[in-house]
Short mmCIF file of C-alpha atoms in Angstrom, two decimals:
data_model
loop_
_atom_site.label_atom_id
_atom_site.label_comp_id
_atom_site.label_asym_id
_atom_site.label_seq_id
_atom_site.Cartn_x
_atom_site.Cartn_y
_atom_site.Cartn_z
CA UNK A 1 0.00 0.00 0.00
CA UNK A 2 1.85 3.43 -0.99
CA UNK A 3 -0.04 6.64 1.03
CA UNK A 4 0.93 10.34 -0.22
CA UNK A 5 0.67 12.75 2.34
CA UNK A 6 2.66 15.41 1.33
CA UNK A 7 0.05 17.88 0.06
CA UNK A 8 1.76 20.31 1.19
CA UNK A 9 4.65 20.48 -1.24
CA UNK A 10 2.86 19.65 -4.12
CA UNK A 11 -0.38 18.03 -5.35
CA UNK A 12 -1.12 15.82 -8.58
CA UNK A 13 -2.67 17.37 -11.42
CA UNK A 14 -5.85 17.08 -11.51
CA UNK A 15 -7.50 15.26 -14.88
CA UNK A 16 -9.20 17.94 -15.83
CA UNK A 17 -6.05 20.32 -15.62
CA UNK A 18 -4.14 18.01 -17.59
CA UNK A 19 -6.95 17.98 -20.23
CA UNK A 20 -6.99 21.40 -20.90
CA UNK A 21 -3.24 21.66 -21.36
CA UNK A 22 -3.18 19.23 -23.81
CA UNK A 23 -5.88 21.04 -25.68
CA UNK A 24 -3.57 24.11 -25.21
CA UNK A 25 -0.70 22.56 -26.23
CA UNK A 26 -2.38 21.00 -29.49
CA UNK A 27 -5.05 23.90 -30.31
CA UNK A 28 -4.07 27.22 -28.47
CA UNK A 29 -0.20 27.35 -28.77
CA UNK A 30 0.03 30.71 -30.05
CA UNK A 31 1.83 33.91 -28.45
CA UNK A 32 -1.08 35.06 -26.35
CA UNK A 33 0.85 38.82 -27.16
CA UNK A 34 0.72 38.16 -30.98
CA UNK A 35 -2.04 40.17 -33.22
CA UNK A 36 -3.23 36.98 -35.77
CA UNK A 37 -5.95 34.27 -35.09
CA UNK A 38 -3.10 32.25 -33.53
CA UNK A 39 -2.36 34.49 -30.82
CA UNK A 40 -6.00 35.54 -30.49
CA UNK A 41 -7.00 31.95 -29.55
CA UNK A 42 -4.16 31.85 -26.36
CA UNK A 43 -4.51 35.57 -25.64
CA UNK A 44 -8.66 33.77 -24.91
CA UNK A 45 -7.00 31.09 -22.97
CA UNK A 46 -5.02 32.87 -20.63
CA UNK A 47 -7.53 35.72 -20.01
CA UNK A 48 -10.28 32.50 -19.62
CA UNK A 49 -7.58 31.69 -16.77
CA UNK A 50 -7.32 34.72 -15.46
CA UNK A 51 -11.15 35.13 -14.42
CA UNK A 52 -10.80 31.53 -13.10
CA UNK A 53 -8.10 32.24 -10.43
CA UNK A 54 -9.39 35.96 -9.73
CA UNK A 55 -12.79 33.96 -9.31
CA UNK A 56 -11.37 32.01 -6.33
CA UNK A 57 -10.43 34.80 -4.23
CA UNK A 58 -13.47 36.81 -5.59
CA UNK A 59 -11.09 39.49 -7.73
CA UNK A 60 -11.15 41.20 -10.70
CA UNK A 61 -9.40 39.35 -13.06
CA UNK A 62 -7.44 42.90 -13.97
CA UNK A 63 -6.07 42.49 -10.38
CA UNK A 64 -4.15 39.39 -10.84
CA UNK A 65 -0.38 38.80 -12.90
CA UNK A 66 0.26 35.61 -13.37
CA UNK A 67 3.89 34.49 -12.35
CA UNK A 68 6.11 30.93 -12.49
CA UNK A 69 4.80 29.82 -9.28
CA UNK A 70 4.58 31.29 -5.56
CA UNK A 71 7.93 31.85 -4.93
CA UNK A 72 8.22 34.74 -8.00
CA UNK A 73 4.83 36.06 -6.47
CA UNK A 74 6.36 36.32 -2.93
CA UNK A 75 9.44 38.24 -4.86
CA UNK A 76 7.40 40.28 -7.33
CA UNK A 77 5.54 41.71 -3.78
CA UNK A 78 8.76 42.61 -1.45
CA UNK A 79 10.46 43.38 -4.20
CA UNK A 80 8.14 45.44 -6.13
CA UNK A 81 7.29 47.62 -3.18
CA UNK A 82 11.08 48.08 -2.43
CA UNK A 83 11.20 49.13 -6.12
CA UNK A 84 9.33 51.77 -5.43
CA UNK A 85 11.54 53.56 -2.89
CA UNK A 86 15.01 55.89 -3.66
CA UNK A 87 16.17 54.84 -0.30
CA UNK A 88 15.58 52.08 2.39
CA UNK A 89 12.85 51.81 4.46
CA UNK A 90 11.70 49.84 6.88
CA UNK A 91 9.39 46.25 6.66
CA UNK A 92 7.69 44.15 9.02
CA UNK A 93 7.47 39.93 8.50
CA UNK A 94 6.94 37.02 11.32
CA UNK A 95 9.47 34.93 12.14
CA UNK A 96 7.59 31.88 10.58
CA UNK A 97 8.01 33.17 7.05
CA UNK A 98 8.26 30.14 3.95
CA UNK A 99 11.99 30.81 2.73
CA UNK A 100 10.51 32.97 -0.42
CA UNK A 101 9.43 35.68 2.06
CA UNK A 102 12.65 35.44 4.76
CA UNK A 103 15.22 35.09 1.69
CA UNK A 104 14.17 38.51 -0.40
CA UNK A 105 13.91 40.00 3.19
CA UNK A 106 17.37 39.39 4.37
CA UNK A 107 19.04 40.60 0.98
CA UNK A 108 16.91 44.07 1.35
CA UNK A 109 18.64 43.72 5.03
CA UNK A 110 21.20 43.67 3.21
CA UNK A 111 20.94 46.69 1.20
CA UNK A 112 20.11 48.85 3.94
CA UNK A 113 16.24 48.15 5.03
CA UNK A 114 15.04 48.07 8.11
CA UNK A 115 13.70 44.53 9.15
CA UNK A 116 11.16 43.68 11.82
CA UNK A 117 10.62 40.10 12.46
CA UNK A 118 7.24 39.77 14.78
CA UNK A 119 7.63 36.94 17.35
CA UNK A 120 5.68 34.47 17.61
CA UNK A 121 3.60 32.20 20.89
CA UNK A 122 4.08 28.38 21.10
CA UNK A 123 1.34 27.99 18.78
CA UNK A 124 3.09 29.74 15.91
CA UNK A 125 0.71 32.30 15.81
CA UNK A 126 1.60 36.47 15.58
CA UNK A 127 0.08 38.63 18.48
CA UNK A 128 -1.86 41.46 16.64
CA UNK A 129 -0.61 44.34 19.34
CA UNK A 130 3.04 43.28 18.68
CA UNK A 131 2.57 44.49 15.20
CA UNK A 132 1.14 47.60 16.45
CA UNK A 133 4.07 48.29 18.51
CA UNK A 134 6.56 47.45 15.34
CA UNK A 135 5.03 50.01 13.13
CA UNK A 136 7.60 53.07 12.32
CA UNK A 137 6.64 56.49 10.37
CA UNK A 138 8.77 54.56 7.36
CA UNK A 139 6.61 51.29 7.27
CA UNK A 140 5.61 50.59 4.01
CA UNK A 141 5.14 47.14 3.68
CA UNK A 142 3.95 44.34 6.14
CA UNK A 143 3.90 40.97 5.14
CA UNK A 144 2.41 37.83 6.97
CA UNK A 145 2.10 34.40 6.13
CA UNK A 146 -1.72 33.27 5.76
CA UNK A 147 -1.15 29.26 6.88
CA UNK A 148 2.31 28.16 7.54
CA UNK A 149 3.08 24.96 5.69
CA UNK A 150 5.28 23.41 8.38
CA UNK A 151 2.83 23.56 11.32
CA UNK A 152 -0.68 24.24 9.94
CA UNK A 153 -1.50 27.68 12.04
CA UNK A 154 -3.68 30.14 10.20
CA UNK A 155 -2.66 33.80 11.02
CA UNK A 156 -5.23 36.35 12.12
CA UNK A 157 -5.17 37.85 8.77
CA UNK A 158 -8.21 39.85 9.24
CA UNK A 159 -6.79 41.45 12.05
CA UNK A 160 -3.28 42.12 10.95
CA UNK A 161 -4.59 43.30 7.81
CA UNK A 162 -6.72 46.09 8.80
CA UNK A 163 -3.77 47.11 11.53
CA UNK A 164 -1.11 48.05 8.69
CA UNK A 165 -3.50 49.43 5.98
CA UNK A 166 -4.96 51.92 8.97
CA UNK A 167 -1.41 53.12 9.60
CA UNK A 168 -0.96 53.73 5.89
CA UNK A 169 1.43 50.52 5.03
CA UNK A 170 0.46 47.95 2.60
CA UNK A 171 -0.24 44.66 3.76
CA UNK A 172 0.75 40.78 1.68
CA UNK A 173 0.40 37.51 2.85
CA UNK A 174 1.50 34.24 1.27
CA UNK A 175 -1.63 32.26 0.79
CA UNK A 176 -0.10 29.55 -1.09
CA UNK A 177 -1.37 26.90 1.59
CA UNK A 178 -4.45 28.45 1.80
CA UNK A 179 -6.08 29.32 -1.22
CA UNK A 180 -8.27 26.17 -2.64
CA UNK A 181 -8.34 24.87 1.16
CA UNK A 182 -10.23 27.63 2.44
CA UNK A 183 -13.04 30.79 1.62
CA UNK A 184 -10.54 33.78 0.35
CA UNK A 185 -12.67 36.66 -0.28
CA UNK A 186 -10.30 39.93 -1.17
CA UNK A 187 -12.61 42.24 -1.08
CA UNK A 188 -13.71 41.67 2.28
CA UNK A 189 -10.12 41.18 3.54
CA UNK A 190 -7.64 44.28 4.01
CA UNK A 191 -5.27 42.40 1.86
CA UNK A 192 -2.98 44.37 -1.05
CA UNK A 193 -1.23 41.61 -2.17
CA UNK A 194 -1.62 38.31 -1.76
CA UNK A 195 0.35 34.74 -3.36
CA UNK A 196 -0.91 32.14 -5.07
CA UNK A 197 0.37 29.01 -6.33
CA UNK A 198 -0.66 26.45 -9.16
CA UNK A 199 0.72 23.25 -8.05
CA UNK A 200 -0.60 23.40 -4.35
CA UNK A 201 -4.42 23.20 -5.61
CA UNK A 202 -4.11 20.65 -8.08
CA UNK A 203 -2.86 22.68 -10.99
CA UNK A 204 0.38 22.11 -12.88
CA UNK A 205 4.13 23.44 -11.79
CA UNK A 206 4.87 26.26 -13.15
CA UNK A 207 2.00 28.58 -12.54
CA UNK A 208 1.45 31.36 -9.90
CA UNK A 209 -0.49 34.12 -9.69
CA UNK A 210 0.18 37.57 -7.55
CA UNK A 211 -3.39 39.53 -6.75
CA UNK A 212 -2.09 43.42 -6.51
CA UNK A 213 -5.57 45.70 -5.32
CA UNK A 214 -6.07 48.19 -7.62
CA UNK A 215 -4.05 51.24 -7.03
CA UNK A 216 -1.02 49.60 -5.29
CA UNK A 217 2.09 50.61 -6.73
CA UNK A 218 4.82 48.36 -8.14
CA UNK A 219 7.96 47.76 -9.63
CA UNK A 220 8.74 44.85 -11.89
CA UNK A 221 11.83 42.34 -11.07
CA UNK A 222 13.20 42.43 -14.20
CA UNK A 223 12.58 44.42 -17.82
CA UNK A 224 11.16 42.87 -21.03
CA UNK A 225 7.99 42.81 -23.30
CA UNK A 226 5.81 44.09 -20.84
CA UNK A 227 3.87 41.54 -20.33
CA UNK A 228 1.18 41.18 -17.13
CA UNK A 229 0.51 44.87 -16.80
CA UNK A 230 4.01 45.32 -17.05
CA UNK A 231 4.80 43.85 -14.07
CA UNK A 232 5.94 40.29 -15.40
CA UNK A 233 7.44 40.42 -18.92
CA UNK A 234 8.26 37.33 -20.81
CA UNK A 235 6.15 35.17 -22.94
CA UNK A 236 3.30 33.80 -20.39
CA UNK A 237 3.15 29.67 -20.27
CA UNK A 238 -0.37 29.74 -21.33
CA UNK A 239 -1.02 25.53 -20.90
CA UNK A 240 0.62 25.90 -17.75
CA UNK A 241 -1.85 28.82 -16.73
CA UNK A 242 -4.36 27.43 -18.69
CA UNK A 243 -4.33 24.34 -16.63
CA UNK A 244 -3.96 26.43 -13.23
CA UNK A 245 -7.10 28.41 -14.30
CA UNK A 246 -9.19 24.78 -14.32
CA UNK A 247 -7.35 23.77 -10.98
CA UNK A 248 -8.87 26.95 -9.21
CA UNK A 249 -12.15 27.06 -10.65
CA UNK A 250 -13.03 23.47 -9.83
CA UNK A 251 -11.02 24.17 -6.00
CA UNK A 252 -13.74 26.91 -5.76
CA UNK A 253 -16.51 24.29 -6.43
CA UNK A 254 -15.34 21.61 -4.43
CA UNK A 255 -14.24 23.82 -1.66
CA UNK A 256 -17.03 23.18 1.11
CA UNK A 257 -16.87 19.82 0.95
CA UNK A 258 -13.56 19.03 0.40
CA UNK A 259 -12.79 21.23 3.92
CA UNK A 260 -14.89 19.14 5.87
CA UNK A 261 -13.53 15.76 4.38
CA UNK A 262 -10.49 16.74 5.44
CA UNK A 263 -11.25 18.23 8.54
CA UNK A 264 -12.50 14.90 10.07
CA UNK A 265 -9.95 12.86 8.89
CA UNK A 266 -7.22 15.52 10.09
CA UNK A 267 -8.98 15.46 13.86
CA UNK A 268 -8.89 12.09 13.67
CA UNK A 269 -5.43 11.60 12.80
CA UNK A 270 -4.47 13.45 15.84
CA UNK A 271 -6.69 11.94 17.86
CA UNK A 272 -4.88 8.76 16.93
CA UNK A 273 -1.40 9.88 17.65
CA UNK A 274 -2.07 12.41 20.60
CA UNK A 275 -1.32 9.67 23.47
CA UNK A 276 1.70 8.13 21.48
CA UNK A 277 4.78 9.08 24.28
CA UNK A 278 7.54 11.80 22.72
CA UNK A 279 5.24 12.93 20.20
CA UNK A 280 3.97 16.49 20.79
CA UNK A 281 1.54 18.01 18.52
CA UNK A 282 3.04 21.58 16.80
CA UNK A 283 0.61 24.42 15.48
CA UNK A 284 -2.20 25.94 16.81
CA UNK A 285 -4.92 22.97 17.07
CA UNK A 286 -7.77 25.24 16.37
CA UNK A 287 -6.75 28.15 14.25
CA UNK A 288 -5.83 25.26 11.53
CA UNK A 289 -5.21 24.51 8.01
CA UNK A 290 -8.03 21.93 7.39
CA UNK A 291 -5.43 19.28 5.90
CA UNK A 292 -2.63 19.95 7.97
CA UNK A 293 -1.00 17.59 10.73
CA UNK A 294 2.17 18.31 12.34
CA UNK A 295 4.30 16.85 15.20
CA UNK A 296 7.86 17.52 16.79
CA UNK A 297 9.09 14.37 18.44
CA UNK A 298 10.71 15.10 21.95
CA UNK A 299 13.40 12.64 21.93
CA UNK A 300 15.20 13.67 18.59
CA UNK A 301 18.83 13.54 18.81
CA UNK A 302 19.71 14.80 15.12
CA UNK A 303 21.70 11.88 14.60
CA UNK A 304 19.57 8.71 15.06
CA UNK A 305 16.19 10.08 15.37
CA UNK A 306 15.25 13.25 13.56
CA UNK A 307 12.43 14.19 11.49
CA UNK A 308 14.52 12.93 8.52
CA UNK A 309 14.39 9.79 9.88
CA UNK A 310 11.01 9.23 10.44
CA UNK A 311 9.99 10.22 6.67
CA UNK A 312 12.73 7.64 5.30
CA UNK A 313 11.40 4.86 7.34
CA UNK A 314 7.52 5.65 6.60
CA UNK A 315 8.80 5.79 2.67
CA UNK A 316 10.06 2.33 3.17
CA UNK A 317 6.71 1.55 4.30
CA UNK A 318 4.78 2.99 1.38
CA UNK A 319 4.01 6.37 3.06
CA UNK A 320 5.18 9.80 2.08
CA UNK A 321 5.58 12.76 4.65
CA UNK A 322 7.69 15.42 4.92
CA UNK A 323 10.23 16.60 7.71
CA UNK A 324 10.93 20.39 8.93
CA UNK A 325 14.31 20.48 9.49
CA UNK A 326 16.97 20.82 6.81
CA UNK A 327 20.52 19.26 5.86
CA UNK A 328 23.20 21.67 4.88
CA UNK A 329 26.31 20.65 4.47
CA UNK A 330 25.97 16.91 5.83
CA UNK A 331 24.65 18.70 8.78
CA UNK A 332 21.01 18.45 9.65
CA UNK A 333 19.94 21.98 11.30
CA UNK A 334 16.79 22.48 12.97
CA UNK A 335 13.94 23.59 11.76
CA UNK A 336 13.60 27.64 12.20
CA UNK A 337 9.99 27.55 13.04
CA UNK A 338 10.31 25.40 15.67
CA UNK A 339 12.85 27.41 17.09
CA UNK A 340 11.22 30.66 16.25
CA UNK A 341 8.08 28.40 18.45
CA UNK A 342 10.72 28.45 21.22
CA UNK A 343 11.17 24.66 20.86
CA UNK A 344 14.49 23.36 22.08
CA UNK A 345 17.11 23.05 19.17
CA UNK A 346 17.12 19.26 19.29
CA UNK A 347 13.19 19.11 19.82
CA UNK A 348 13.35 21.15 16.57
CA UNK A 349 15.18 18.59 14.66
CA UNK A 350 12.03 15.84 15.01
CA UNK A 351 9.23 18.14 13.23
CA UNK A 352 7.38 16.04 10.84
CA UNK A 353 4.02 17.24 8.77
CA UNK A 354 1.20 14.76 7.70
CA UNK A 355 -0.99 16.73 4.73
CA UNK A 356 -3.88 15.08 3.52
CA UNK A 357 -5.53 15.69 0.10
CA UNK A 358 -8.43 14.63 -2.59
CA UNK A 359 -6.92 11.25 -2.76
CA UNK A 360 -6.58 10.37 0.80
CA UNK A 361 -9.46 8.55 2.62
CA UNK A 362 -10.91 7.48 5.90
CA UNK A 363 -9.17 4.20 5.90
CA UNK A 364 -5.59 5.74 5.42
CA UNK A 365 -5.47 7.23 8.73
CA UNK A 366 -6.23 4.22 10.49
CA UNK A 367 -3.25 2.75 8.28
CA UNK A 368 -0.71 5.52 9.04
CA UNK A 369 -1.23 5.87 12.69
CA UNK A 370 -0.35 2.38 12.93
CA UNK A 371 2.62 2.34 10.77
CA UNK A 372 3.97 5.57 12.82
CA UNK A 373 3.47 4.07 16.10
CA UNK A 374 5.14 1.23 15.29
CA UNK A 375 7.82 2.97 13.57
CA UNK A 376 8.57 5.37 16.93
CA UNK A 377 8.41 2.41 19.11
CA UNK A 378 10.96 1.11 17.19
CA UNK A 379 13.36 4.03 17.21
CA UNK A 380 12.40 4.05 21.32
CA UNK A 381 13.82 0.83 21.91
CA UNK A 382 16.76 1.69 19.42
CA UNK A 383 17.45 4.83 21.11
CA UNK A 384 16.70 2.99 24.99
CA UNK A 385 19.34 0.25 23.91
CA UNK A 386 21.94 2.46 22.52
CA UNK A 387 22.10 4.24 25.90
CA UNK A 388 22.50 1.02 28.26
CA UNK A 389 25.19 0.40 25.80
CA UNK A 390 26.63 3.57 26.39
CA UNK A 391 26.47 3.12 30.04
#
């Protein structure tokens, strides 16, 4: 029996996303930018996907530019409002920020910006009057992650939002995890930028989207054609789009249902697995992405027992999941929003996330809560026996 729960990183392509792409591919391969009946027919495609994706976070499909994926979004949003400025100024982010919101942040560091990084409570979520204290007269951007893929916990968006727009700073959030997974409604949301990504909502690699409010200023990352509203030149990869428009349309369909689905079979996942000794639930439990399961396991040592370890053995067993920390070097380093959780460094080594997805079902959990228990009992006795040997 092979499992995939590692939703998270990526999802399958849906049929009906592959469909159209081949129909692109075959039919609509014109340059969307070029004047004849060839280009006409993919400049209809990728404005066809353009009302899709605005569609799912109720947009106007003018409001969204269409990128390579959610990292480029993330860049084309701290970037572009950096753009904008002769000198530095200063940003706010949390310190549970995916990589392609701490990376563009540091090299602005870099250049001179001022960086605040909002702390964070065990459950990984951002305290709403800490960001009112971090707000300077030169605040002009405030980012926040919507649902942190490593431990599930939704952000008070809402909240945050409305705090930075009313002192006169714009306000992003990755939703990457979020959009397709739950209601996004940007015009009831004091959001002025906000990620999305193709491949997370069972659309193809390759295909992002940024959603800029109208009358938000920014600059593009690099020159060219013009493209996007001239904020993303370069030829746009209309299948790829094409089949990301489909994804997000049929996410916005299925999107009631598919929540609860995985809602009950994410409670009851934990609810296997909360009594299992060393294993400590991470994320805030109710404030939740509805597919997300995460643990940190107490007794990680980074060298025997890690989070690493656990997702080779459960591959051997069929089962994919997906570990926090990193290896650099040959040297495994914990993961940063454990730490940033205030988790202790080797605790941080043992975070593993279960993310469930169309194709997982009720029986599965039974299946994996069994195969992980017997897993960590193993690596107990492992660990147990390699210290009476030691003594």
């Amino acid at each position: 029996m092979q499992i995939y729960l590692d939703y998270s990183a990526t999802t399958p392509t849906r049929p009906e996303a592959i469909a159209m792409m081949q129909s692109v591919l075959t039919q609509q391969w014109g340059n969307p930018s070029s004047l004849h009946e060839w280009g006409n027919r993919a400049a209809l495609v990728l404005e066809t996907a353009r009302i899709q994706v605005a569609g799912l976070i109720n947009a106007t499909p003018e409001s969204i530019i269409f990128t390579s994926g959610g990292t480029e979004a993330n860049n084309l949003a701290i970037m572009g409002v950096a753009r904008c400025y002769s000198v530095p100024q200063h940003l706010i982010i949390s310190s549970v920020e995916h990589s392609a919101i701490s990376e563009p942040v540091k090299m602005l560091e870099s250049w001179g910006w001022e960086v605040t990084r909002l702390a964070v409570d065990t459950k990984g979520r951002v305290n709403p009057n800490d960001l009112k204290a971090a707000l300077q007269h030169n605040t002009v951007l405030v980012s926040i992650i919507y649902g942190q893929s490593e431990i599930g916990t939704i952000q008070p968006i809402a909240e945050l939002g409305k705090i930075a727009q009313f002192h006169g700073a714009l306000f992003h959030t990755d939703a990457v995890q979020v959009a397709g997974r739950l209601a996004i409604d940007v015009n009831n949301l004091p959001i002025d930028l906000l990620s999305l990504s193709s491949h997370k909502l069972y659309g193809p690699l390759g295909a992002g989207a940024l959603y800029v409010r109208s009358g938000v200023e920014l600059r593009p990352l690099f020159g060219g054609g013009g493209q996007e509203n001239k904020l993303r030149s370069g030829t746009q990869a209309t299948p790829n789009i094409a089949g990301f428009g489909v994804a997000a349309q049929l996410a916005a369909k299925e999107l009631v249902t598919e929540k609860q689905r995985l809602i009950q079979m994410r409670d009851r996942l934990f609810s296997l697995l909360v009594d299992v000794p060393g294993l400590i639930p991470t994320g805030d439990p109710i404030d939740r992405l509805p597919h997300h399961v995460s643990f940190c396991l107490e007794y990680a040592d980074g060298k025997k027992i890690s989070g690493k370890t656990l997702v080779r053995q459960l591959n051997l067993a069929g089962i994919a999941i997906s570990a926090g920390s990193a290896c650099h070097s040959g040297k495994l380093t914990p993961s940063p929003i454990l730490l940033a959780m205030g988790y202790a460094p080797k605790a941080a080594l043992g975070g593993i996330r279960l993310t469930l997805g169309k194709h997982t079902q009720p029986a599965d959990i039974d299946w994996i809560a069994m195969v992980l228990k017997q897993v960590l009992e193993r690596l107990a006795k492992e660990q147990l026996n390699l210290m009476s040997y030691s003594v």
